[in-house]
C-alpha cells in the first residue's frame, strides 16, 4: 500500500489537476492512502473533501506587494506552515509528494525533500510560477503542459504531459441536437460562447455590453456566462436588446453542451481553460487577465498565438476590439477551420494518466 501527499491549490486551475492526479493513482492503487495539504481559507479546503479526499490546511499566504508591514504576519505564518508541514510528512510518511502550485506547495514539498521523499511538480502554465521554480532544484520530476520549459527547469527533469481536464466535457459530440435543445438555440445559426470563469471577468463583460447593438445586428446566437458578480448588471443591460438566441446566465451547468454548440469561444487564458479548448478543438479569442502573478495568462495565450492556434486581444484593448474581432472571425469559415486544426495539434491526451505514470516511476526508484 502506497501513501501519496498532494499539495497546492488556491484556484480551480490548481485544484482540478490535483484531484485528477489523485483519481488516476487511485485507479492503479485502490488501497493507497491520500492526503492533500492546502492553504487555510482557500478553495481547496472545500473542494477536496467534496471529491472524497482528506485535506489538512496550512496558515500560509501570499506576500502583499502593496503593504510591506503586512508581510511580517506572512513570514510568521510561513514559519508556522513549515513546522506543520514537517509534522505532517513525519506522521504520514508519504512514498511520493506531488505539488501542483499554490501557496501550500512550497512548505509541503520542501519538508518532503528534507525527509528524503521523492517529489514531483506539475506546472500548468507556459510561464513557471515562483513556487515551482523554487522547488525545481530538489524535485525528481517536473510535469509540464508547454514546450520550451527548460528556460525555467532542468531539462533532464522535464516531462511533457499536459494539464488534466474535466472529463465530463467530452460527454457530448460537437453540434449534438440535445445541446441546441438545452439552450433553445438553432443549429443553422452561428453561436458565440463567452466565458469569464465562475466569478466572471469584468473586462470581458464590459466589452460585450459596449457592443450589444452590433451583436444583435449580426444575427448570431450567444451563450454568455457572466459570473455571479455581474449577472444583474448584464441582465439589465441586455433586457432591451436580447431576443431569441441569447442565453445570458451567471453559470453554465452543462459546459459540455455549451462547447458542443460553440463555433467560437471568448475566454480568459487560464491554463486549464486552454487545455480544454485544445482537446475540444475550439477556435478561441483569448483575453488574458492582467491580475495574475507574473502575467502568466499573457504568456499562455502567446504560446498559442505563435502557433496560429488562437487569437489574442489584450485586456486594455478589449472594449474597443473584442466584439469587432469576434464578429469578423465567426463569419470567416476558413479561418475558424485553421484555428480549430492548429489548436487541436497542441492537445495533450490523458494527462492525469501520464502524470500518474511518472509517479509510478518514482515509486520504482
Short mmCIF file of C-alpha atoms in Angstrom, two decimals, residues 167-297:
data_model
loop_
_atom_site.label_atom_id
_atom_site.label_comp_id
_atom_site.label_asym_id
_atom_site.label_seq_id
_atom_site.Cartn_x
_atom_site.Cartn_y
_atom_site.Cartn_z
CA UNK A 167 -13.70 14.54 -18.43
CA UNK A 168 -17.40 15.46 -18.37
CA UNK A 169 -16.73 17.97 -21.15
CA UNK A 170 -16.39 15.09 -23.60
CA UNK A 171 -19.81 13.54 -22.94
CA UNK A 172 -21.39 15.39 -25.85
CA UNK A 173 -20.37 15.28 -29.50
CA UNK A 174 -19.96 18.54 -31.48
CA UNK A 175 -23.22 20.02 -32.79
CA UNK A 176 -25.31 17.47 -30.85
CA UNK A 177 -29.07 18.22 -31.24
CA UNK A 178 -29.66 17.82 -27.49
CA UNK A 179 -27.13 20.58 -26.81
CA UNK A 180 -29.01 23.04 -29.02
CA UNK A 181 -32.30 21.98 -27.41
CA UNK A 182 -30.87 22.55 -23.91
CA UNK A 183 -30.20 26.23 -24.67
CA UNK A 184 -33.13 26.72 -27.04
CA UNK A 185 -30.80 27.53 -29.94
CA UNK A 186 -30.94 26.79 -33.66
CA UNK A 187 -28.37 24.51 -35.35
CA UNK A 188 -28.36 26.56 -38.57
CA UNK A 189 -27.06 29.73 -36.86
CA UNK A 190 -23.55 30.55 -35.64
CA UNK A 191 -23.07 30.52 -31.85
CA UNK A 192 -20.60 32.60 -29.82
CA UNK A 193 -19.70 31.32 -26.34
CA UNK A 194 -18.39 33.92 -23.87
CA UNK A 195 -16.91 32.68 -20.57
CA UNK A 196 -15.03 34.53 -17.88
CA UNK A 197 -14.75 31.81 -15.24
CA UNK A 198 -17.16 31.03 -12.41
CA UNK A 199 -16.72 34.51 -10.88
CA UNK A 200 -16.83 36.29 -14.23
CA UNK A 201 -14.42 38.68 -15.93
CA UNK A 202 -15.19 42.39 -15.64
CA UNK A 203 -13.36 43.46 -18.82
CA UNK A 204 -14.97 40.79 -20.99
CA UNK A 205 -18.46 41.63 -19.67
CA UNK A 206 -17.99 45.37 -20.14
CA UNK A 207 -16.58 44.84 -23.65
CA UNK A 208 -19.66 42.85 -24.66
CA UNK A 209 -22.10 45.32 -23.06
CA UNK A 210 -20.49 48.15 -25.04
CA UNK A 211 -21.41 46.47 -28.35
CA UNK A 212 -24.81 44.87 -27.80
CA UNK A 213 -26.36 46.56 -30.84
CA UNK A 214 -23.65 45.17 -33.16
CA UNK A 215 -24.14 41.70 -31.70
CA UNK A 216 -27.89 41.91 -32.25
CA UNK A 217 -27.48 43.18 -35.83
CA UNK A 218 -25.12 40.29 -36.65
CA UNK A 219 -27.86 37.72 -36.06
CA UNK A 220 -25.54 35.28 -34.30
CA UNK A 221 -26.57 33.29 -31.23
CA UNK A 222 -24.96 33.95 -27.87
CA UNK A 223 -24.21 31.96 -24.72
CA UNK A 224 -22.81 34.44 -22.20
CA UNK A 225 -21.62 33.23 -18.82
CA UNK A 226 -21.26 36.45 -16.86
CA UNK A 227 -20.23 35.12 -13.45
CA UNK A 228 -22.26 35.67 -10.30
CA UNK A 229 -20.92 39.17 -9.57
CA UNK A 230 -22.08 40.63 -12.89
CA UNK A 231 -25.32 38.86 -13.75
CA UNK A 232 -27.70 41.60 -12.52
CA UNK A 233 -25.80 44.34 -14.35
CA UNK A 234 -25.67 42.32 -17.58
CA UNK A 235 -29.35 41.31 -17.47
CA UNK A 236 -30.32 44.96 -17.03
CA UNK A 237 -28.11 45.98 -19.96
CA UNK A 238 -29.43 43.26 -22.28
CA UNK A 239 -33.12 43.49 -21.37
CA UNK A 240 -33.90 45.93 -24.20
CA UNK A 241 -31.88 44.21 -26.95
CA UNK A 242 -31.75 40.50 -26.15
CA UNK A 243 -34.02 38.39 -28.30
CA UNK A 244 -34.29 34.77 -29.33
CA UNK A 245 -30.95 33.03 -29.39
CA UNK A 246 -29.34 34.91 -26.50
CA UNK A 247 -28.62 32.90 -23.35
CA UNK A 248 -27.37 35.14 -20.52
CA UNK A 249 -26.55 33.32 -17.28
CA UNK A 250 -24.25 33.59 -14.28
CA UNK A 251 -23.28 29.92 -14.52
CA UNK A 252 -23.48 27.26 -17.25
CA UNK A 253 -24.35 23.93 -15.66
CA UNK A 254 -23.65 21.94 -18.83
CA UNK A 255 -20.37 23.21 -20.25
CA UNK A 256 -20.21 20.11 -22.47
CA UNK A 257 -23.35 21.35 -24.22
CA UNK A 258 -22.01 24.92 -24.42
CA UNK A 259 -18.77 23.82 -26.04
CA UNK A 260 -20.65 21.42 -28.35
CA UNK A 261 -22.65 24.25 -29.95
CA UNK A 262 -19.94 26.96 -29.90
CA UNK A 263 -18.47 27.99 -33.25
CA UNK A 264 -16.18 30.46 -31.47
CA UNK A 265 -15.22 30.96 -27.81
CA UNK A 266 -14.14 34.11 -25.96
CA UNK A 267 -12.22 33.21 -22.80
CA UNK A 268 -9.58 34.21 -20.30
CA UNK A 269 -6.24 32.40 -20.78
CA UNK A 270 -6.01 30.21 -17.69
CA UNK A 271 -4.03 27.00 -18.15
CA UNK A 272 -6.97 24.65 -17.53
CA UNK A 273 -9.24 26.52 -19.94
CA UNK A 274 -6.61 26.42 -22.68
CA UNK A 275 -6.04 22.69 -22.18
CA UNK A 276 -9.78 22.09 -22.53
CA UNK A 277 -10.00 24.21 -25.68
CA UNK A 278 -7.09 22.32 -27.26
CA UNK A 279 -8.70 18.94 -26.63
CA UNK A 280 -12.09 20.19 -27.83
CA UNK A 281 -10.51 21.79 -30.95
CA UNK A 282 -12.31 25.09 -30.36
CA UNK A 283 -11.42 28.34 -32.17
CA UNK A 284 -10.88 30.91 -29.43
CA UNK A 285 -10.18 34.57 -28.76
CA UNK A 286 -8.15 34.77 -25.57
CA UNK A 287 -8.31 37.87 -23.34
CA UNK A 288 -5.55 37.31 -20.75
CA UNK A 289 -6.27 38.56 -17.25
CA UNK A 290 -3.74 41.21 -16.16
CA UNK A 291 -4.43 40.43 -12.49
CA UNK A 292 -2.38 37.23 -12.16
CA UNK A 293 1.14 36.51 -10.91
CA UNK A 294 3.92 37.13 -13.45
CA UNK A 295 1.29 37.90 -16.13
CA UNK A 296 1.28 34.17 -16.90
CA UNK A 297 -2.04 34.29 -18.79
#
